[in-house]
mmCIF file of C-alpha atoms in Angstrom:
data_model
loop_
_atom_site.group_PDB
_atom_site.id
_atom_site.type_symbol
_atom_site.label_atom_id
_atom_site.label_comp_id
_atom_site.label_asym_id
_atom_site.label_seq_id
_atom_site.Cartn_x
_atom_site.Cartn_y
_atom_site.Cartn_z
ATOM 1 C CA UNK A 161 -165.743 -1.488 141.432
ATOM 2 C CA UNK A 162 -163.505 0.658 143.635
ATOM 3 C CA UNK A 163 -159.893 0.502 144.686
ATOM 4 C CA UNK A 164 -159.886 1.040 148.460
ATOM 5 C CA UNK A 165 -156.589 2.932 148.881
ATOM 6 C CA UNK A 166 -157.731 6.073 147.066
ATOM 7 C CA UNK A 167 -161.362 5.204 146.453
ATOM 8 C CA UNK A 168 -160.733 4.788 142.728
ATOM 9 C CA UNK A 169 -163.887 4.174 140.679
ATOM 10 C CA UNK A 170 -163.412 1.869 137.695
ATOM 11 C CA UNK A 171 -166.140 1.997 135.055
ATOM 12 C CA UNK A 172 -167.603 -0.687 132.830
ATOM 13 C CA UNK A 173 -167.742 -0.089 129.061
ATOM 14 C CA UNK A 174 -171.470 0.578 129.407
ATOM 15 C CA UNK A 175 -170.841 3.207 132.061
ATOM 16 C CA UNK A 176 -168.211 4.840 129.873
ATOM 17 C CA UNK A 177 -170.835 5.024 127.117
ATOM 18 C CA UNK A 178 -172.947 7.064 129.528
ATOM 19 C CA UNK A 179 -169.998 9.322 130.270
ATOM 20 C CA UNK A 180 -169.579 9.782 126.538
ATOM 21 C CA UNK A 181 -173.168 11.020 126.260
ATOM 22 C CA UNK A 182 -172.525 13.567 129.032
ATOM 23 C CA UNK A 183 -169.247 14.529 127.374
ATOM 24 C CA UNK A 184 -170.938 15.321 124.087
ATOM 25 C CA UNK A 185 -173.320 17.665 125.896
ATOM 26 C CA UNK A 186 -170.317 19.488 127.347
ATOM 27 C CA UNK A 187 -168.679 19.639 123.912
ATOM 28 C CA UNK A 188 -171.819 21.199 122.433
ATOM 29 C CA UNK A 189 -171.970 23.800 125.201
ATOM 30 C CA UNK A 190 -168.323 24.733 124.679
ATOM 31 C CA UNK A 191 -168.836 24.995 120.907
ATOM 32 C CA UNK A 192 -171.780 27.344 121.465
ATOM 33 C CA UNK A 193 -169.779 29.515 123.822
ATOM 34 C CA UNK A 194 -166.753 29.577 121.531
ATOM 35 C CA UNK A 195 -168.961 30.867 118.727
ATOM 36 C CA UNK A 196 -170.401 33.564 121.008
ATOM 37 C CA UNK A 197 -167.126 34.919 122.402
ATOM 38 C CA UNK A 198 -166.684 38.487 121.150
ATOM 39 C CA UNK A 199 -166.009 41.988 122.454
ATOM 40 C CA UNK A 200 -169.060 43.295 124.314
ATOM 41 C CA UNK A 201 -170.279 39.861 125.423
ATOM 42 C CA UNK A 202 -170.425 39.347 129.177
ATOM 43 C CA UNK A 203 -169.346 36.199 130.971
ATOM 44 C CA UNK A 204 -172.923 35.975 132.286
ATOM 45 C CA UNK A 205 -174.112 35.839 128.651
ATOM 46 C CA UNK A 206 -171.799 32.873 128.047
ATOM 47 C CA UNK A 207 -173.055 31.181 131.209
ATOM 48 C CA UNK A 208 -176.658 31.493 129.993
ATOM 49 C CA UNK A 209 -175.726 30.014 126.605
ATOM 50 C CA UNK A 210 -174.059 27.006 128.204
ATOM 51 C CA UNK A 211 -176.881 26.355 130.642
ATOM 52 C CA UNK A 212 -179.451 26.399 127.844
ATOM 53 C CA UNK A 213 -177.486 23.887 125.759
ATOM 54 C CA UNK A 214 -177.040 21.606 128.767
ATOM 55 C CA UNK A 215 -180.660 21.692 129.914
ATOM 56 C CA UNK A 216 -182.028 21.409 126.361
ATOM 57 C CA UNK A 217 -180.097 18.125 126.120
ATOM 58 C CA UNK A 218 -181.822 16.820 129.233
ATOM 59 C CA UNK A 219 -178.682 17.214 131.340
ATOM 60 C CA UNK A 220 -177.844 19.190 134.482
ATOM 61 C CA UNK A 221 -174.962 21.670 134.863
ATOM 62 C CA UNK A 222 -172.341 20.024 137.083
ATOM 63 C CA UNK A 223 -171.032 23.281 138.477
ATOM 64 C CA UNK A 224 -174.219 25.059 139.488
ATOM 65 C CA UNK A 225 -174.624 24.698 143.244
ATOM 66 C CA UNK A 226 -171.434 22.648 143.599
ATOM 67 C CA UNK A 227 -170.208 23.634 147.076
ATOM 68 C CA UNK A 228 -172.260 26.780 146.554
ATOM 69 C CA UNK A 229 -170.840 27.803 143.158
ATOM 70 C CA UNK A 230 -173.473 30.114 141.624
ATOM 71 C CA UNK A 231 -173.127 29.448 137.884
ATOM 72 C CA UNK A 232 -173.108 26.753 135.207
ATOM 73 C CA UNK A 233 -169.605 27.514 133.939
ATOM 74 C CA UNK A 234 -166.329 28.887 135.192
ATOM 75 C CA UNK A 235 -165.272 31.883 133.089
ATOM 76 C CA UNK A 236 -161.703 32.967 133.815
ATOM 77 C CA UNK A 237 -160.418 36.061 131.993
ATOM 78 C CA UNK A 238 -156.786 37.114 131.506
ATOM 79 C CA UNK A 239 -154.951 36.727 134.842
ATOM 80 C CA UNK A 240 -157.765 34.560 136.217
ATOM 81 C CA UNK A 241 -156.559 30.958 136.052
ATOM 82 C CA UNK A 242 -159.612 28.910 137.056
ATOM 83 C CA UNK A 243 -162.969 29.093 138.851
ATOM 84 C CA UNK A 244 -163.926 32.575 137.693
ATOM 85 C CA UNK A 245 -167.560 33.377 138.498
ATOM 86 C CA UNK A 246 -169.563 34.659 135.484
ATOM 87 C CA UNK A 247 -170.919 38.170 135.878
ATOM 88 C CA UNK A 248 -173.021 40.609 133.862
ATOM 89 C CA UNK A 249 -170.456 43.225 134.824
ATOM 90 C CA UNK A 250 -167.533 41.323 133.327
ATOM 91 C CA UNK A 251 -167.701 42.305 129.668
ATOM 92 C CA UNK A 252 -165.147 40.928 127.250
ATOM 93 C CA UNK A 253 -162.825 43.314 125.463
ATOM 94 C CA UNK A 254 -160.722 43.030 122.325
ATOM 95 C CA UNK A 255 -157.552 41.122 123.104
ATOM 96 C CA UNK A 256 -158.793 39.358 126.228
ATOM 97 C CA UNK A 257 -158.021 35.691 126.794
ATOM 98 C CA UNK A 258 -160.804 33.625 128.366
ATOM 99 C CA UNK A 259 -160.928 30.109 129.761
ATOM 100 C CA UNK A 260 -164.356 28.461 129.682
ATOM 101 C CA UNK A 261 -164.762 25.425 131.916
ATOM 102 C CA UNK A 262 -167.982 23.443 131.681
ATOM 103 C CA UNK A 263 -169.465 20.279 133.155
ATOM 104 C CA UNK A 264 -172.705 18.352 132.689
ATOM 105 C CA UNK A 265 -174.444 15.426 134.358
ATOM 106 C CA UNK A 266 -176.516 13.061 132.245
ATOM 107 C CA UNK A 267 -178.166 9.991 133.778
ATOM 108 C CA UNK A 268 -175.891 10.373 136.795
ATOM 109 C CA UNK A 269 -172.600 10.513 134.863
ATOM 110 C CA UNK A 270 -170.302 13.499 134.408
ATOM 111 C CA UNK A 271 -168.432 15.159 131.586
ATOM 112 C CA UNK A 272 -165.927 17.977 132.213
ATOM 113 C CA UNK A 273 -163.957 20.007 129.692
ATOM 114 C CA UNK A 274 -162.411 23.449 129.203
ATOM 115 C CA UNK A 275 -161.106 25.622 126.386
ATOM 116 C CA UNK A 276 -159.106 28.849 126.240
ATOM 117 C CA UNK A 277 -159.884 31.279 123.420
ATOM 118 C CA UNK A 278 -158.946 34.790 122.400
ATOM 119 C CA UNK A 279 -161.450 37.629 122.144
ATOM 120 C CA UNK A 280 -161.255 39.333 118.766
ATOM 121 C CA UNK A 281 -157.726 40.266 117.710
ATOM 122 C CA UNK A 282 -155.528 38.655 120.351
ATOM 123 C CA UNK A 283 -151.786 38.779 120.944
ATOM 124 C CA UNK A 284 -150.316 35.763 119.081
ATOM 125 C CA UNK A 285 -148.133 35.013 122.117
ATOM 126 C CA UNK A 286 -151.267 34.481 124.206
ATOM 127 C CA UNK A 287 -152.840 32.248 121.585
ATOM 128 C CA UNK A 288 -149.589 30.314 121.442
ATOM 129 C CA UNK A 289 -149.748 29.787 125.220
ATOM 130 C CA UNK A 290 -153.254 28.338 124.862
ATOM 131 C CA UNK A 291 -151.956 26.058 122.103
ATOM 132 C CA UNK A 292 -149.075 24.927 124.322
ATOM 133 C CA UNK A 293 -151.533 24.037 127.091
ATOM 134 C CA UNK A 294 -153.659 22.062 124.638
ATOM 135 C CA UNK A 295 -150.665 20.213 123.198
ATOM 136 C CA UNK A 296 -149.581 19.305 126.732
ATOM 137 C CA UNK A 297 -153.042 17.975 127.554
ATOM 138 C CA UNK A 298 -152.929 15.695 124.516
ATOM 139 C CA UNK A 299 -149.405 14.591 125.416
ATOM 140 C CA UNK A 300 -150.686 13.509 128.822
ATOM 141 C CA UNK A 301 -153.641 11.673 127.334
ATOM 142 C CA UNK A 302 -151.389 9.924 124.805
ATOM 143 C CA UNK A 303 -149.102 8.812 127.636
ATOM 144 C CA UNK A 304 -152.073 7.250 129.399
ATOM 145 C CA UNK A 305 -153.073 5.439 126.203
ATOM 146 C CA UNK A 306 -149.557 4.041 125.757
ATOM 147 C CA UNK A 307 -149.491 3.021 129.398
ATOM 148 C CA UNK A 308 -152.694 1.021 129.124
ATOM 149 C CA UNK A 309 -151.414 -0.628 125.929
ATOM 150 C CA UNK A 310 -148.120 -1.794 127.416
ATOM 151 C CA UNK A 311 -149.532 -2.546 130.854
ATOM 152 C CA UNK A 312 -146.831 -0.517 132.600
ATOM 153 C CA UNK A 313 -148.532 2.864 132.857
ATOM 154 C CA UNK A 314 -148.497 4.838 136.102
ATOM 155 C CA UNK A 315 -150.404 7.970 137.004
ATOM 156 C CA UNK A 316 -147.397 10.281 136.980
ATOM 157 C CA UNK A 317 -146.524 9.243 133.432
ATOM 158 C CA UNK A 318 -149.370 11.606 132.517
ATOM 159 C CA UNK A 319 -147.950 14.366 134.718
ATOM 160 C CA UNK A 320 -144.430 13.909 133.359
ATOM 161 C CA UNK A 321 -145.514 14.104 129.732
ATOM 162 C CA UNK A 322 -147.641 17.192 130.349
ATOM 163 C CA UNK A 323 -144.678 18.956 131.961
ATOM 164 C CA UNK A 324 -142.216 17.810 129.311
ATOM 165 C CA UNK A 325 -144.466 19.103 126.522
ATOM 166 C CA UNK A 326 -144.760 22.512 128.195
ATOM 167 C CA UNK A 327 -141.033 22.787 128.981
ATOM 168 C CA UNK A 328 -140.128 22.006 125.369
ATOM 169 C CA UNK A 329 -142.444 24.769 124.152
ATOM 170 C CA UNK A 330 -140.965 27.662 126.116
ATOM 171 C CA UNK A 331 -140.769 29.446 129.446
ATOM 172 C CA UNK A 332 -144.244 29.093 130.933
ATOM 173 C CA UNK A 333 -145.317 28.823 134.540
ATOM 174 C CA UNK A 334 -146.978 25.501 135.400
ATOM 175 C CA UNK A 335 -149.580 26.224 138.060
ATOM 176 C CA UNK A 336 -149.021 24.104 141.145
ATOM 177 C CA UNK A 337 -151.679 22.753 143.500
ATOM 178 C CA UNK A 338 -154.354 22.521 140.818
ATOM 179 C CA UNK A 339 -154.695 19.750 138.269
ATOM 180 C CA UNK A 340 -156.789 16.969 136.851
ATOM 181 C CA UNK A 341 -158.877 14.421 138.713
ATOM 182 C CA UNK A 342 -160.865 11.252 138.574
ATOM 183 C CA UNK A 343 -164.416 11.629 137.321
ATOM 184 C CA UNK A 344 -167.513 9.467 136.998
ATOM 185 C CA UNK A 345 -170.580 9.493 139.203
ATOM 186 C CA UNK A 346 -169.050 12.545 140.895
ATOM 187 C CA UNK A 347 -167.311 15.438 139.191
ATOM 188 C CA UNK A 348 -164.213 15.192 141.363
ATOM 189 C CA UNK A 349 -162.909 11.801 142.409
ATOM 190 C CA UNK A 350 -159.562 10.251 143.244
ATOM 191 C CA UNK A 351 -156.883 10.426 141.995
ATOM 192 C CA UNK A 352 -155.523 13.976 141.730
ATOM 193 C CA UNK A 353 -153.496 14.375 138.528
ATOM 194 C CA UNK A 354 -150.623 16.838 138.780
ATOM 195 C CA UNK A 355 -149.394 18.675 135.689
ATOM 196 C CA UNK A 356 -145.749 18.057 136.564
ATOM 197 C CA UNK A 357 -143.647 15.348 138.126
ATOM 198 C CA UNK A 358 -141.410 12.344 137.597
ATOM 199 C CA UNK A 359 -142.733 9.328 135.657
ATOM 200 C CA UNK A 360 -143.434 5.839 136.955
ATOM 201 C CA UNK A 361 -145.134 6.779 140.207
ATOM 202 C CA UNK A 362 -148.622 6.707 141.628
ATOM 203 C CA UNK A 363 -151.407 4.250 140.915
ATOM 204 C CA UNK A 364 -151.225 1.839 138.019
ATOM 205 C CA UNK A 365 -153.301 2.926 135.030
ATOM 206 C CA UNK A 366 -156.151 0.431 134.611
ATOM 207 C CA UNK A 367 -158.959 -0.280 132.179
ATOM 208 C CA UNK A 368 -162.076 1.527 133.385
ATOM 209 C CA UNK A 369 -160.240 4.497 134.901
ATOM 210 C CA UNK A 370 -161.685 7.869 133.843
ATOM 211 C CA UNK A 371 -159.716 11.073 134.347
ATOM 212 C CA UNK A 372 -160.111 14.758 133.595
ATOM 213 C CA UNK A 373 -156.751 16.041 132.320
ATOM 214 C CA UNK A 374 -156.338 19.809 132.688
ATOM 215 C CA UNK A 375 -153.086 21.719 132.310
ATOM 216 C CA UNK A 376 -152.975 25.318 133.589
ATOM 217 C CA UNK A 377 -150.070 27.518 132.552
ATOM 218 C CA UNK A 378 -149.110 31.172 132.766
ATOM 219 C CA UNK A 379 -146.996 33.685 130.893
ATOM 220 C CA UNK A 380 -145.091 34.363 134.111
ATOM 221 C CA UNK A 381 -144.872 32.963 137.607
ATOM 222 C CA UNK A 382 -146.779 29.771 138.455
ATOM 223 C CA UNK A 383 -147.787 31.209 141.836
ATOM 224 C CA UNK A 384 -151.471 31.942 142.381
ATOM 225 C CA UNK A 385 -153.816 33.450 144.943
ATOM 226 C CA UNK A 386 -157.528 32.919 145.575
ATOM 227 C CA UNK A 387 -159.708 36.029 145.609
ATOM 228 C CA UNK A 388 -162.062 36.989 148.417
ATOM 229 C CA UNK A 389 -165.024 35.464 146.562
ATOM 230 C CA UNK A 390 -163.638 32.094 147.648
ATOM 231 C CA UNK A 391 -163.473 30.781 144.087
ATOM 232 C CA UNK A 392 -161.521 32.822 141.561
ATOM 233 C CA UNK A 393 -157.857 31.857 141.310
ATOM 234 C CA UNK A 394 -155.551 34.489 139.776
ATOM 235 C CA UNK A 395 -151.851 34.668 138.992
ATOM 236 C CA UNK A 396 -149.933 36.371 141.766
ATOM 237 C CA UNK A 397 -147.907 38.433 139.295
ATOM 238 C CA UNK A 398 -150.880 39.404 137.106
ATOM 239 C CA UNK A 399 -149.644 37.462 134.079
ATOM 240 C CA UNK A 400 -152.137 35.923 131.666
ATOM 241 C CA UNK A 401 -153.100 32.268 132.042
ATOM 242 C CA UNK A 402 -154.513 29.415 129.958
ATOM 243 C CA UNK A 403 -156.499 26.359 131.064
ATOM 244 C CA UNK A 404 -157.722 23.459 128.926
ATOM 245 C CA UNK A 405 -159.327 20.146 129.838
ATOM 246 C CA UNK A 406 -160.747 16.923 128.442
ATOM 247 C CA UNK A 407 -162.309 13.896 130.100
ATOM 248 C CA UNK A 408 -160.856 10.560 129.020
ATOM 249 C CA UNK A 409 -161.542 6.918 129.836
ATOM 250 C CA UNK A 410 -159.144 3.979 129.503
ATOM 251 C CA UNK A 411 -160.502 0.929 127.685
ATOM 252 C CA UNK A 412 -159.147 -2.474 126.686
ATOM 253 C CA UNK A 413 -158.077 -1.298 123.246
ATOM 254 C CA UNK A 414 -157.198 2.335 123.879
ATOM 255 C CA UNK A 415 -158.337 5.652 125.245
ATOM 256 C CA UNK A 416 -161.684 7.363 124.664
ATOM 257 C CA UNK A 417 -161.739 11.154 125.038
ATOM 258 C CA UNK A 418 -165.379 11.390 126.000
ATOM 259 C CA UNK A 419 -165.611 15.192 125.708
ATOM 260 C CA UNK A 420 -164.046 15.353 122.225
ATOM 261 C CA UNK A 421 -166.583 14.980 119.390
ATOM 262 C CA UNK A 422 -164.227 12.624 117.515
ATOM 263 C CA UNK A 423 -163.226 10.763 120.665
ATOM 264 C CA UNK A 424 -159.711 12.146 120.300
ATOM 265 C CA UNK A 425 -158.881 10.406 117.027
ATOM 266 C CA UNK A 426 -157.561 13.488 115.200
ATOM 267 C CA UNK A 427 -154.892 14.000 117.857
ATOM 268 C CA UNK A 428 -154.284 10.427 118.982
ATOM 269 C CA UNK A 429 -154.874 8.273 115.920
ATOM 270 C CA UNK A 430 -154.761 4.551 116.628
ATOM 271 C CA UNK A 431 -154.372 5.119 120.362
ATOM 272 C CA UNK A 432 -158.133 5.744 120.405
ATOM 273 C CA UNK A 433 -160.462 2.837 121.105
ATOM 274 C CA UNK A 434 -162.219 1.240 118.146
ATOM 275 C CA UNK A 435 -165.406 1.013 120.243
ATOM 276 C CA UNK A 436 -166.475 4.580 119.595
ATOM 277 C CA UNK A 437 -168.120 5.496 116.286
#
């Protein structure tokens, strides 16, 4: 079923189950990479780890070959915000901050998620920024869950709550132009989900809608530039950045965070659907 205005794809509960299976593959790949992050490890090493986990599960890396992208993950270090290309020459150092973005396709359905982690002993202010980004992501997801429960939810309620969470936490740059997206049988679908904005606008939140929610924030200016490789996005002022992401689906009785092993229950409580184990 698709809404014609923006080509919105609404999923059945059975299709969301398939997205959950893909999401758990992504979660396993991210867990494996998180455990491997250390000084002396290259971003190419992390890419190989993720690809093995994905293919061993019978899935396909979403990113590899996507519009020509050459790797299975995006590995964005320090001032790199998103879409960093893994490289054997990019070796992690003590104190680095790395964002690991990973996607997998299983039986035609996508999961997409990202984490930001410190390498070894990391400046607490940088780890706090990553925590702020994660809290904002959950605030956006919770807003979607409330919106589906009361029947009044709009797309920008997610955006508004992400921004409000970040603004309450401190002076961080909220990257503009990049954000979350619909997801399902393709990795990127309508609608685009901004990480800032006024509430009560955009499409109505509906049962069956699946979205990837992904705040990106910086320690400085929100302005970015794309490097000559055509992929890597960096902060214009060289400040460090954090990026986190989860895939969620809206169901009759709540939200299901398909890329979170617990479905999101630890952070969302009763807002999470009872359908998932």
